[in-house]
Amino acid sequence: GLGQGVGLTPPCRSHPAPPGQGWACRAVLGEGHQRTVRRVAWSPCGSYLASASFDATTCIWKRQEDGFECVTTLEGHENEVKSVAWAPSGNLLATCSRDKSVWVWEVDEEEEYECVSVLNSHTQDVKHVVWHPTQELLASASYDDTVKLYQEEEDDWVCCATLEGHESTVWSVAFDCSGEHLASCSDDRTVRIWRCYRPGNQEGVSCSGTDPTWKCICNLSGYHTRTIYDVSWCHLTGALATACGDDAIRVFEESPSSAPQQPSFSLAAHDSPGWVGTLHCSASVLRTSVEAEPSLKKRPRVSFSRHMSLMARAVLPVSFLE
Amino acid sequence: SCLIAGALSPAVDIIRTIRDPEKPNTLEELDVVTESCVEVQEIAEEEYLVVIRFTPTVPHCSLATLIGLCLRIKLQRCLPFRHKLEIYISEGTHSTEEDINKQINDKERVAAAMENPNLREIVEQCVTEPD
């Protein structure tokens, strides 16, 4: 069948690192998938790794002393799985596919996985799924130009909101640290910020029954010159980073005079060809700086400190065209 | 500018010899592509945006997307300069042109399509230069 896991793999020998320095390749899990691996996600407890593949399966790998073992392969999607995400509780997993569906899986203490819902709300490919930081609320981004939200109501998973506004494929979404805001990025070259209004809210936004309403409160337009593939919302600083098809990374920060119902964001940093400048990134834990210098070929050679490069890797999407 | 003309000519030469998936003719012979269907803009130092507008011979949806795929694959492989690529069906030639344009410009759809062995085989036959 598809996705045969083959036990443990010896550590990669081609990139040795002196002890205590740099990063070393500890494992190559080469036997799990038959096609492109599109997404990987660590479980909240850190013991498991999920991998979503164009071969229509999702593998669950368990960390062992000397490598990883494939403990199960989740099958059912009709074609490419585009994304996989663990809920903060660690008991739920979501997958999504070009087959237009979002699947919710439950895992028990015996490491048994069961599909508890197949959600067919989207009318086209689902590109990405993301869990709310604290609640069991799921968001999905789709080729049908919408973002949808799902939660469990009376033992059934249902689509509880549809966010319309983007004019083309939504590639990714990200919640802020509170989960009260969602950022979405699109092939329409905009980033939109949505805010959750609960029933009985002060601002007078109408809600249907007990469900909150999500309203678009900010549209970042005119900054990106091509498709925006990914967005990441820093839970420490509130900064928004974007990954764009024009080869640039952009970081946005909310302006100090920003109003809650109509926030304004400004471009805090922009790493792209020809840019010469200094990017300062500070967080409560790290303080670091980055300098970009033009290289001979007039493309900036950006040197990152070790901590900064970890953050940069967190926002750059894995390239899926060889 | 002569820089853009230098980028235009390779693009045209690359696409004119692509074979139609169904017929024993090149896309140029069938008027699916012409010299004027290629537009080039400089977007950065030594990097160009190449825009192709092609006219499919029949209104059949799957053939149009297949031609779009062949155009993208061959240009990606053969253009000798840094580029971004946009491929469209020329306006007014197809009832579902927006659908087709969206598919052929979605890089994830394209990448997944090229992992399908049957589809890949057809594309390779259309883009491979005869000896």
Tab-separated table of C-alpha atoms in Angstrom:
chain	number	residue	atom	x	y	z
A	1	GLY	CA	0.000	0.000	0.000
A	2	LEU	CA	0.993	3.638	0.056
A	3	GLY	CA	3.368	5.114	2.578
A	4	GLN	CA	5.084	2.042	3.968
A	5	GLY	CA	7.095	3.201	6.982
A	6	VAL	CA	10.328	1.364	7.299
A	7	GLY	CA	11.575	1.537	10.858
A	8	LEU	CA	14.672	3.403	11.787
A	9	THR	CA	17.061	5.232	9.552
A	10	PRO	CA	20.714	5.814	10.431
A	11	PRO	CA	21.751	9.425	10.928
A	12	CYS	CA	22.866	11.251	7.853
A	13	ARG	CA	26.626	11.147	7.487
A	14	SER	CA	27.160	13.838	4.894
A	15	HIS	CA	26.829	16.809	7.235
A	16	PRO	CA	28.778	16.081	10.418
A	17	ALA	CA	28.903	18.880	12.973
A	18	PRO	CA	31.486	19.253	15.694
A	19	PRO	CA	29.890	18.617	19.077
A	20	GLY	CA	28.105	21.683	20.461
A	21	GLN	CA	28.277	23.593	17.178
A	22	GLY	CA	25.700	24.158	14.478
A	23	TRP	CA	23.011	21.788	13.247
A	24	ALA	CA	23.474	18.150	12.290
A	25	CYS	CA	21.207	15.909	10.279
A	26	ARG	CA	20.039	13.228	12.728
A	27	ALA	CA	17.685	11.243	10.553
A	28	VAL	CA	16.541	10.842	6.978
A	29	LEU	CA	13.041	9.393	6.749
A	30	GLY	CA	13.205	8.414	3.106
A	31	GLU	CA	10.859	5.443	2.946
A	32	GLY	CA	7.612	6.939	4.164
A	33	HIS	CA	6.269	8.620	1.063
A	34	GLN	CA	6.130	8.028	-2.670
A	35	ARG	CA	5.807	11.656	-3.664
A	36	THR	CA	6.655	15.144	-2.485
A	37	VAL	CA	6.438	15.664	1.260
A	38	ARG	CA	4.566	18.937	1.501
A	39	ARG	CA	4.336	19.665	5.197
A	40	VAL	CA	5.759	18.445	8.499
A	41	ALA	CA	4.454	19.183	11.981
A	42	TRP	CA	5.693	18.293	15.467
A	43	SER	CA	3.118	17.229	18.039
A	44	PRO	CA	2.796	19.578	21.037
A	45	CYS	CA	4.505	16.978	23.254
A	46	GLY	CA	7.425	16.718	20.828
A	47	SER	CA	7.385	12.936	20.562
A	48	TYR	CA	5.648	12.683	17.216
A	49	LEU	CA	6.160	14.104	13.755
A	50	ALA	CA	3.403	14.172	11.154
A	51	SER	CA	4.275	14.357	7.437
A	52	ALA	CA	1.739	15.242	4.745
A	53	SER	CA	2.457	14.120	1.187
A	54	PHE	CA	1.323	14.483	-2.415
A	55	ASP	CA	0.989	10.672	-2.322
A	56	ALA	CA	-2.345	11.258	-0.504
A	57	THR	CA	-1.154	9.937	2.843
A	58	THR	CA	-0.053	11.390	6.164
A	59	CYS	CA	2.582	9.496	8.140
A	60	ILE	CA	2.944	9.689	11.892
A	61	TRP	CA	6.505	9.163	13.105
A	62	LYS	CA	7.460	8.461	16.694
A	63	ARG	CA	10.731	9.655	18.081
A	64	GLN	CA	12.936	6.784	19.264
A	65	GLU	CA	16.344	6.814	20.908
A	66	ASP	CA	18.207	6.545	17.635
A	67	GLY	CA	15.779	7.816	15.034
A	68	PHE	CA	12.117	7.752	14.109
A	69	GLU	CA	9.637	4.966	13.467
A	70	CYS	CA	6.505	5.271	11.376
A	71	VAL	CA	3.741	4.250	13.772
A	72	THR	CA	0.828	4.769	11.432
A	73	THR	CA	-0.178	5.996	7.998
A	74	LEU	CA	-3.379	8.008	7.699
A	75	GLU	CA	-5.151	7.229	4.453
A	76	GLY	CA	-8.385	8.403	2.944
A	77	HIS	CA	-7.752	11.579	1.013
A	78	GLU	CA	-8.308	11.124	-2.713
A	79	ASN	CA	-5.258	13.074	-3.809
A	80	GLU	CA	-2.443	15.304	-2.537
A	81	VAL	CA	-2.451	16.132	1.162
A	82	LYS	CA	-1.372	19.763	1.422
A	83	SER	CA	-1.170	20.335	5.153
A	84	VAL	CA	-1.299	18.697	8.567
A	85	ALA	CA	-1.631	20.361	11.958
A	86	TRP	CA	-1.827	19.199	15.591
A	87	ALA	CA	-4.304	20.847	17.962
A	88	PRO	CA	-2.678	22.372	21.082
A	89	SER	CA	-4.258	19.620	23.208
A	90	GLY	CA	-2.293	17.015	21.237
A	91	ASN	CA	-5.339	14.741	20.905
A	92	LEU	CA	-6.501	16.042	17.542
A	93	LEU	CA	-4.920	16.268	14.137
A	94	ALA	CA	-6.245	17.949	11.005
A	95	THR	CA	-5.325	17.255	7.371
A	96	CYS	CA	-6.463	18.882	4.142
A	97	SER	CA	-6.227	18.053	0.467
A	98	ARG	CA	-6.785	18.978	-3.159
A	99	ASP	CA	-9.829	16.730	-2.831
A	100	LYS	CA	-11.533	19.793	-1.213
A	101	SER	CA	-11.909	18.191	2.179
A	102	VAL	CA	-10.594	18.733	5.680
A	103	TRP	CA	-10.278	15.650	7.903
A	104	VAL	CA	-10.187	15.726	11.700
A	105	TRP	CA	-8.476	12.794	13.422
A	106	GLU	CA	-8.516	11.837	17.083
A	107	VAL	CA	-5.622	9.990	18.707
A	108	ASP	CA	-5.948	8.048	21.965
A	109	GLU	CA	-3.427	6.919	24.592
A	110	GLU	CA	-2.743	3.716	22.674
A	111	GLU	CA	-1.580	5.768	19.665
A	112	GLU	CA	-4.686	4.737	17.712
A	113	TYR	CA	-5.827	7.288	15.145
A	114	GLU	CA	-9.462	7.560	14.122
A	115	CYS	CA	-11.002	9.893	11.603
A	116	VAL	CA	-13.822	11.660	13.444
A	117	SER	CA	-14.907	14.012	10.694
A	118	VAL	CA	-14.668	14.619	6.959
A	119	LEU	CA	-15.553	18.242	6.258
A	120	ASN	CA	-16.603	19.013	2.698
A	121	SER	CA	-17.336	22.721	3.034
A	122	HIS	CA	-14.808	24.076	0.561
A	123	THR	CA	-15.543	23.954	-3.157
A	124	GLN	CA	-11.916	23.674	-4.223
A	125	ASP	CA	-8.490	22.493	-2.977
A	126	VAL	CA	-7.694	23.171	0.644
A	127	LYS	CA	-4.172	24.550	0.888
A	128	HIS	CA	-3.565	24.823	4.625
A	129	VAL	CA	-5.062	24.053	8.034
A	130	VAL	CA	-4.160	25.755	11.288
A	131	TRP	CA	-5.463	25.327	14.850
A	132	HIS	CA	-6.441	28.127	17.170
A	133	PRO	CA	-3.717	28.595	19.846
A	134	THR	CA	-5.945	27.685	22.794
A	135	GLN	CA	-9.363	26.412	21.616
A	136	GLU	CA	-10.301	23.417	19.505
A	137	LEU	CA	-11.136	25.692	16.603
A	138	LEU	CA	-9.748	24.904	13.169
A	139	ALA	CA	-9.083	27.284	10.267
A	140	SER	CA	-8.594	26.284	6.625
A	141	ALA	CA	-7.330	28.226	3.593
A	142	SER	CA	-8.574	27.332	0.113
A	143	TYR	CA	-8.223	27.646	-3.660
A	144	ASP	CA	-11.916	28.679	-3.522
A	145	ASP	CA	-10.756	32.098	-2.204
A	146	THR	CA	-12.187	31.640	1.286
A	147	VAL	CA	-11.079	30.853	4.814
A	148	LYS	CA	-13.343	28.558	6.818
A	149	LEU	CA	-13.524	27.882	10.534
A	150	TYR	CA	-14.680	24.666	12.143
A	151	GLN	CA	-15.542	23.531	15.656
A	152	GLU	CA	-17.263	20.659	17.376
A	153	GLU	CA	-20.952	21.303	18.067
A	154	GLU	CA	-22.967	18.552	19.752
A	155	ASP	CA	-20.475	15.823	18.889
A	156	ASP	CA	-20.218	16.826	15.222
A	157	TRP	CA	-17.596	18.936	13.547
A	158	VAL	CA	-19.206	21.743	11.579
A	159	CYS	CA	-18.120	24.741	9.560
A	160	CYS	CA	-19.035	27.665	11.830
A	161	ALA	CA	-17.748	30.570	9.729
A	162	THR	CA	-16.712	31.441	6.167
A	163	LEU	CA	-14.431	34.423	5.639
A	164	GLU	CA	-14.969	35.939	2.219
A	165	GLY	CA	-13.086	38.813	0.691
A	166	HIS	CA	-9.964	37.529	-0.974
A	167	GLU	CA	-10.114	37.605	-4.757
A	168	SER	CA	-8.028	34.536	-5.376
A	169	THR	CA	-6.595	31.427	-3.685
A	170	VAL	CA	-5.890	31.785	0.016
A	171	TRP	CA	-2.564	30.045	0.624
A	172	SER	CA	-2.159	30.345	4.370
A	173	VAL	CA	-3.611	31.618	7.640
A	174	ALA	CA	-2.204	32.432	11.062
A	175	PHE	CA	-3.813	33.256	14.401
A	176	ASP	CA	-2.383	35.881	16.697
A	177	CYS	CA	-1.347	34.836	20.214
A	178	SER	CA	-4.804	35.448	21.696
A	179	GLY	CA	-6.634	33.718	18.862
A	180	GLU	CA	-8.914	36.744	18.537
A	181	HIS	CA	-7.374	37.718	15.198
A	182	LEU	CA	-6.570	35.751	12.082
A	183	ALA	CA	-4.269	36.792	9.239
A	184	SER	CA	-4.750	35.319	5.757
A	185	CYS	CA	-2.544	35.660	2.677
A	186	SER	CA	-3.496	35.155	-0.926
A	187	ASP	CA	-2.688	34.888	-4.613
A	188	ASP	CA	-4.504	38.249	-4.804
A	189	ARG	CA	-1.308	39.753	-3.301
A	190	THR	CA	-2.994	40.961	-0.099
A	191	VAL	CA	-2.866	40.021	3.548
A	192	ARG	CA	-6.144	40.424	5.390
A	193	ILE	CA	-6.635	40.610	9.141
A	194	TRP	CA	-9.889	39.280	10.569
A	195	ARG	CA	-11.216	39.850	14.054
A	196	CYS	CA	-13.522	37.694	16.122
A	197	TYR	CA	-16.649	39.446	17.445
A	198	ARG	CA	-18.606	37.452	20.007
A	199	PRO	CA	-22.393	37.696	20.588
A	200	GLY	CA	-23.183	40.745	22.712
A	201	ASN	CA	-20.014	42.569	21.653
A	202	GLN	CA	-19.625	46.268	22.456
A	203	GLU	CA	-19.022	47.297	18.871
A	204	GLY	CA	-22.494	46.242	17.814
A	205	VAL	CA	-21.384	43.668	15.271
A	206	SER	CA	-24.316	41.309	14.755
A	207	CYS	CA	-23.883	37.621	15.417
A	208	SER	CA	-26.001	34.660	14.474
A	209	GLY	CA	-27.055	32.740	17.571
A	210	THR	CA	-24.119	31.756	19.749
A	211	ASP	CA	-21.565	31.789	16.919
A	212	PRO	CA	-19.041	34.632	16.763
A	213	THR	CA	-18.759	36.711	13.596
A	214	TRP	CA	-15.387	37.218	11.926
A	215	LYS	CA	-14.970	40.541	10.189
A	216	CYS	CA	-12.155	41.775	7.971
A	217	ILE	CA	-10.683	44.784	9.755
A	218	CYS	CA	-7.532	45.370	7.747
A	219	ASN	CA	-6.394	44.776	4.168
A	220	LEU	CA	-2.629	45.035	3.502
A	221	SER	CA	-2.628	45.819	-0.168
A	222	GLY	CA	0.037	47.232	-2.484
A	223	TYR	CA	3.061	45.828	-0.662
A	224	HIS	CA	3.467	42.493	-2.444
A	225	THR	CA	4.052	42.182	-6.178
A	226	ARG	CA	3.258	38.475	-6.543
A	227	THR	CA	1.401	35.642	-4.806
A	228	ILE	CA	1.843	35.518	-1.024
A	229	TYR	CA	2.390	31.900	-0.031
A	230	ASP	CA	2.736	32.085	3.712
A	231	VAL	CA	2.114	34.329	6.685
A	232	SER	CA	3.336	33.902	10.222
A	233	TRP	CA	2.185	35.846	13.267
A	234	CYS	CA	4.744	36.136	16.046
A	235	HIS	CA	3.119	35.284	19.365
A	236	LEU	CA	5.786	37.186	21.276
A	237	THR	CA	5.947	40.493	19.407
A	238	GLY	CA	2.777	40.610	17.312
A	239	ALA	CA	4.837	41.061	14.139
A	240	LEU	CA	3.502	39.574	10.886
A	241	ALA	CA	5.956	38.029	8.426
A	242	THR	CA	5.086	37.139	4.838
A	243	ALA	CA	6.652	34.904	2.213
A	244	CYS	CA	6.101	36.111	-1.334
A	245	GLY	CA	6.627	34.885	-4.884
A	246	ASP	CA	8.589	38.053	-5.615
A	247	ASP	CA	11.492	36.536	-3.617
A	248	ALA	CA	11.007	38.873	-0.652
A	249	ILE	CA	10.240	38.428	3.018
A	250	ARG	CA	8.294	41.263	4.619
A	251	VAL	CA	7.698	41.992	8.274
A	252	PHE	CA	4.738	44.114	9.335
A	253	GLU	CA	4.111	45.672	12.727
A	254	GLU	CA	1.011	47.314	14.088
A	255	SER	CA	1.379	51.094	14.281
A	256	PRO	CA	1.392	52.565	17.810
A	257	SER	CA	-1.631	54.752	16.993
A	258	SER	CA	-3.546	51.802	15.596
A	259	ALA	CA	-7.250	51.533	16.547
A	260	PRO	CA	-8.563	48.108	17.602
A	261	GLN	CA	-11.421	48.106	15.067
A	262	GLN	CA	-9.288	49.490	12.258
A	263	PRO	CA	-5.690	48.541	12.942
A	264	SER	CA	-2.964	49.876	10.713
A	265	PHE	CA	0.202	48.010	9.994
A	266	SER	CA	3.416	49.378	8.614
A	267	LEU	CA	6.189	47.602	6.815
A	268	ALA	CA	8.929	47.173	9.396
A	269	ALA	CA	11.414	45.280	7.265
A	270	HIS	CA	11.757	44.079	3.742
A	271	ASP	CA	14.454	41.694	2.636
A	272	SER	CA	14.652	41.582	-1.116
A	273	PRO	CA	17.082	41.996	-3.980
A	274	GLY	CA	18.734	45.400	-3.936
A	275	TRP	CA	17.715	46.227	-0.388
A	276	VAL	CA	20.455	47.727	1.723
A	277	GLY	CA	19.547	48.346	5.308
A	278	THR	CA	19.406	47.008	8.783
A	279	LEU	CA	16.734	44.791	10.181
A	280	HIS	CA	16.418	44.868	13.923
A	281	CYS	CA	14.335	42.223	15.494
A	282	SER	CA	13.740	42.240	19.177
A	283	ALA	CA	11.663	40.041	21.373
A	284	SER	CA	11.422	39.622	25.112
A	285	VAL	CA	13.795	36.684	24.876
A	286	LEU	CA	16.155	37.552	22.055
A	287	ARG	CA	17.769	40.726	20.915
A	288	THR	CA	19.539	40.396	17.621
A	289	SER	CA	20.393	42.328	14.515
A	290	VAL	CA	20.767	41.544	10.878
A	291	GLU	CA	22.701	43.418	8.269
A	292	ALA	CA	22.230	43.092	4.564
A	293	GLU	CA	25.113	43.901	2.248
A	294	PRO	CA	24.945	44.007	-1.483
A	295	SER	CA	26.919	41.180	-3.032
A	296	LEU	CA	28.803	41.386	-6.316
A	297	LYS	CA	25.700	40.241	-8.136
A	298	LYS	CA	23.666	43.035	-6.529
A	299	ARG	CA	21.663	40.668	-4.374
A	300	PRO	CA	21.938	41.239	-0.666
A	301	ARG	CA	23.835	38.611	1.239
A	302	VAL	CA	21.958	38.593	4.460
A	303	SER	CA	23.893	37.286	7.409
A	304	PHE	CA	21.835	36.210	10.373
A	305	SER	CA	22.900	35.527	13.877
A	306	ARG	CA	22.133	31.994	14.977
A	307	HIS	CA	18.901	32.953	16.708
A	308	MET	CA	17.710	35.097	13.822
A	309	SER	CA	18.286	32.337	11.316
A	310	LEU	CA	16.047	30.085	13.359
A	311	MET	CA	13.293	32.660	13.110
A	312	ALA	CA	13.853	33.184	9.395
A	313	ARG	CA	13.534	29.465	8.755
A	314	ALA	CA	10.300	29.459	10.635
A	315	VAL	CA	8.664	31.745	8.111
A	316	LEU	CA	10.154	30.601	4.818
A	317	PRO	CA	7.930	27.920	3.284
A	318	VAL	CA	9.620	24.754	2.094
A	319	SER	CA	10.154	24.930	-1.642
A	320	PHE	CA	8.142	22.235	-3.378
A	321	LEU	CA	9.396	22.669	-6.913
A	322	GLU	CA	12.755	20.890	-7.285
B	1	SER	CA	14.987	48.187	-24.993
B	2	CYS	CA	17.486	45.766	-26.424
B	3	LEU	CA	17.702	43.997	-23.058
B	4	ILE	CA	14.071	43.005	-23.337
B	5	ALA	CA	14.424	42.025	-26.959
B	6	GLY	CA	17.258	39.761	-25.842
B	7	ALA	CA	14.879	38.064	-23.451
B	8	LEU	CA	11.965	37.881	-25.902
B	9	SER	CA	13.708	35.926	-28.616
B	10	PRO	CA	14.765	32.936	-26.462
B	11	ALA	CA	11.249	32.706	-25.018
B	12	VAL	CA	9.681	32.613	-28.491
B	13	ASP	CA	12.179	30.039	-29.752
B	14	ILE	CA	11.533	27.829	-26.754
B	15	ILE	CA	7.767	27.703	-27.171
B	16	ARG	CA	7.371	27.627	-30.933
B	17	THR	CA	8.614	24.021	-31.235
B	18	ILE	CA	6.480	22.559	-28.449
B	19	ARG	CA	4.286	19.861	-29.940
B	20	ASP	CA	0.548	19.823	-29.532
B	21	PRO	CA	-0.565	16.993	-27.237
B	22	GLU	CA	-3.016	15.608	-29.801
B	23	LYS	CA	-1.845	16.607	-33.243
B	24	PRO	CA	1.474	15.959	-35.008
B	25	ASN	CA	2.128	19.718	-35.248
B	26	THR	CA	3.993	22.313	-33.250
B	27	LEU	CA	2.108	24.987	-31.323
B	28	GLU	CA	3.410	27.545	-33.805
B	29	GLU	CA	2.127	25.609	-36.791
B	30	LEU	CA	-1.312	25.491	-35.182
B	31	ASP	CA	-1.202	29.215	-34.281
B	32	VAL	CA	-1.553	28.313	-30.604
B	33	VAL	CA	1.458	30.553	-30.006
B	34	THR	CA	2.903	33.334	-32.117
B	35	GLU	CA	5.754	35.808	-31.667
B	36	SER	CA	3.308	38.415	-30.478
B	37	CYS	CA	1.910	36.182	-27.743
B	38	VAL	CA	5.054	36.678	-25.645
B	39	GLU	CA	5.519	39.771	-23.505
B	40	VAL	CA	8.611	40.477	-21.417
B	41	GLN	CA	9.103	43.054	-18.657
B	42	GLU	CA	12.212	43.682	-16.619
B	43	ILE	CA	11.304	43.339	-12.926
B	44	ALA	CA	14.729	43.410	-11.292
B	45	GLU	CA	18.370	43.442	-12.288
B	46	GLU	CA	18.734	40.636	-14.840
B	47	GLU	CA	15.317	39.240	-13.973
B	48	TYR	CA	12.328	39.304	-16.290
B	49	LEU	CA	8.608	38.701	-16.084
B	50	VAL	CA	7.573	36.605	-19.073
B	51	VAL	CA	3.884	36.590	-19.948
B	52	ILE	CA	2.476	34.158	-22.504
B	53	ARG	CA	-1.027	34.382	-23.926
B	54	PHE	CA	-1.844	31.316	-25.955
B	55	THR	CA	-4.853	30.412	-28.077
B	56	PRO	CA	-5.954	26.798	-27.819
B	57	THR	CA	-7.220	25.190	-31.006
B	58	VAL	CA	-10.234	23.552	-29.408
B	59	PRO	CA	-12.360	24.707	-26.467
B	60	HIS	CA	-11.656	21.467	-24.607
B	61	CYS	CA	-10.662	22.338	-21.060
B	62	SER	CA	-8.202	19.568	-20.294
B	63	LEU	CA	-6.219	20.137	-23.480
B	64	ALA	CA	-5.909	23.832	-22.723
B	65	THR	CA	-4.508	23.121	-19.264
B	66	LEU	CA	-2.165	20.541	-20.738
B	67	ILE	CA	-0.810	23.055	-23.252
B	68	GLY	CA	-0.419	25.573	-20.429
B	69	LEU	CA	1.535	22.986	-18.463
B	70	CYS	CA	3.833	22.254	-21.413
B	71	LEU	CA	4.525	25.953	-21.884
B	72	ARG	CA	5.383	26.411	-18.225
B	73	ILE	CA	7.601	23.347	-17.948
B	74	LYS	CA	9.631	24.031	-21.052
B	75	LEU	CA	10.131	27.721	-20.284
B	76	GLN	CA	11.102	26.974	-16.683
B	77	ARG	CA	13.697	24.489	-17.861
B	78	CYS	CA	15.070	26.360	-20.835
B	79	LEU	CA	14.940	30.113	-20.243
B	80	PRO	CA	18.569	31.176	-19.797
B	81	PHE	CA	17.826	34.027	-17.355
B	82	ARG	CA	16.120	34.561	-13.982
B	83	HIS	CA	12.405	34.906	-14.590
B	84	LYS	CA	8.887	34.830	-13.266
B	85	LEU	CA	6.326	33.285	-15.544
B	86	GLU	CA	2.640	33.970	-16.152
B	87	ILE	CA	0.677	31.929	-18.650
B	88	TYR	CA	-2.816	32.793	-19.765
B	89	ILE	CA	-5.322	31.766	-22.360
B	90	SER	CA	-5.776	34.747	-24.661
B	91	GLU	CA	-8.942	36.599	-23.689
B	92	GLY	CA	-12.200	35.601	-25.179
B	93	THR	CA	-11.087	32.275	-26.566
B	94	HIS	CA	-12.502	29.988	-23.930
B	95	SER	CA	-15.572	29.856	-21.742
B	96	THR	CA	-13.735	28.703	-18.641
B	97	GLU	CA	-10.566	30.713	-19.212
B	98	GLU	CA	-10.463	32.040	-15.631
B	99	ASP	CA	-10.549	28.490	-14.305
B	100	ILE	CA	-7.803	27.368	-16.653
B	101	ASN	CA	-5.633	30.405	-15.975
B	102	LYS	CA	-5.920	29.815	-12.233
B	103	GLN	CA	-4.861	26.175	-12.592
B	104	ILE	CA	-1.864	26.751	-14.799
B	105	ASN	CA	-0.535	29.569	-12.615
B	106	ASP	CA	-0.860	27.652	-9.337
B	107	LYS	CA	2.651	26.336	-8.695
B	108	GLU	CA	1.472	23.670	-6.292
B	109	ARG	CA	-1.028	22.294	-8.823
B	110	VAL	CA	1.712	22.317	-11.464
B	111	ALA	CA	4.216	20.543	-9.218
B	112	ALA	CA	1.683	17.878	-8.255
B	113	ALA	CA	0.629	17.394	-11.885
B	114	MET	CA	4.219	16.749	-12.922
B	115	GLU	CA	4.443	13.966	-10.313
B	116	ASN	CA	1.632	12.141	-12.089
B	117	PRO	CA	3.509	9.688	-14.329
B	118	ASN	CA	0.949	9.693	-17.142
B	119	LEU	CA	0.741	13.449	-17.333
B	120	ARG	CA	4.499	13.803	-17.045
B	121	GLU	CA	5.019	11.424	-19.934
B	122	ILE	CA	2.726	13.453	-22.202
B	123	VAL	CA	4.409	16.719	-21.236
B	124	GLU	CA	7.883	15.271	-21.843
B	125	GLN	CA	6.860	14.107	-25.306
B	126	CYS	CA	5.520	17.566	-26.141
B	127	VAL	CA	8.524	19.532	-24.913
B	128	THR	CA	11.445	17.304	-25.872
B	129	GLU	CA	13.315	18.661	-28.846
B	130	PRO	CA	13.611	16.142	-31.685
B	131	ASP	CA	17.207	15.193	-32.496
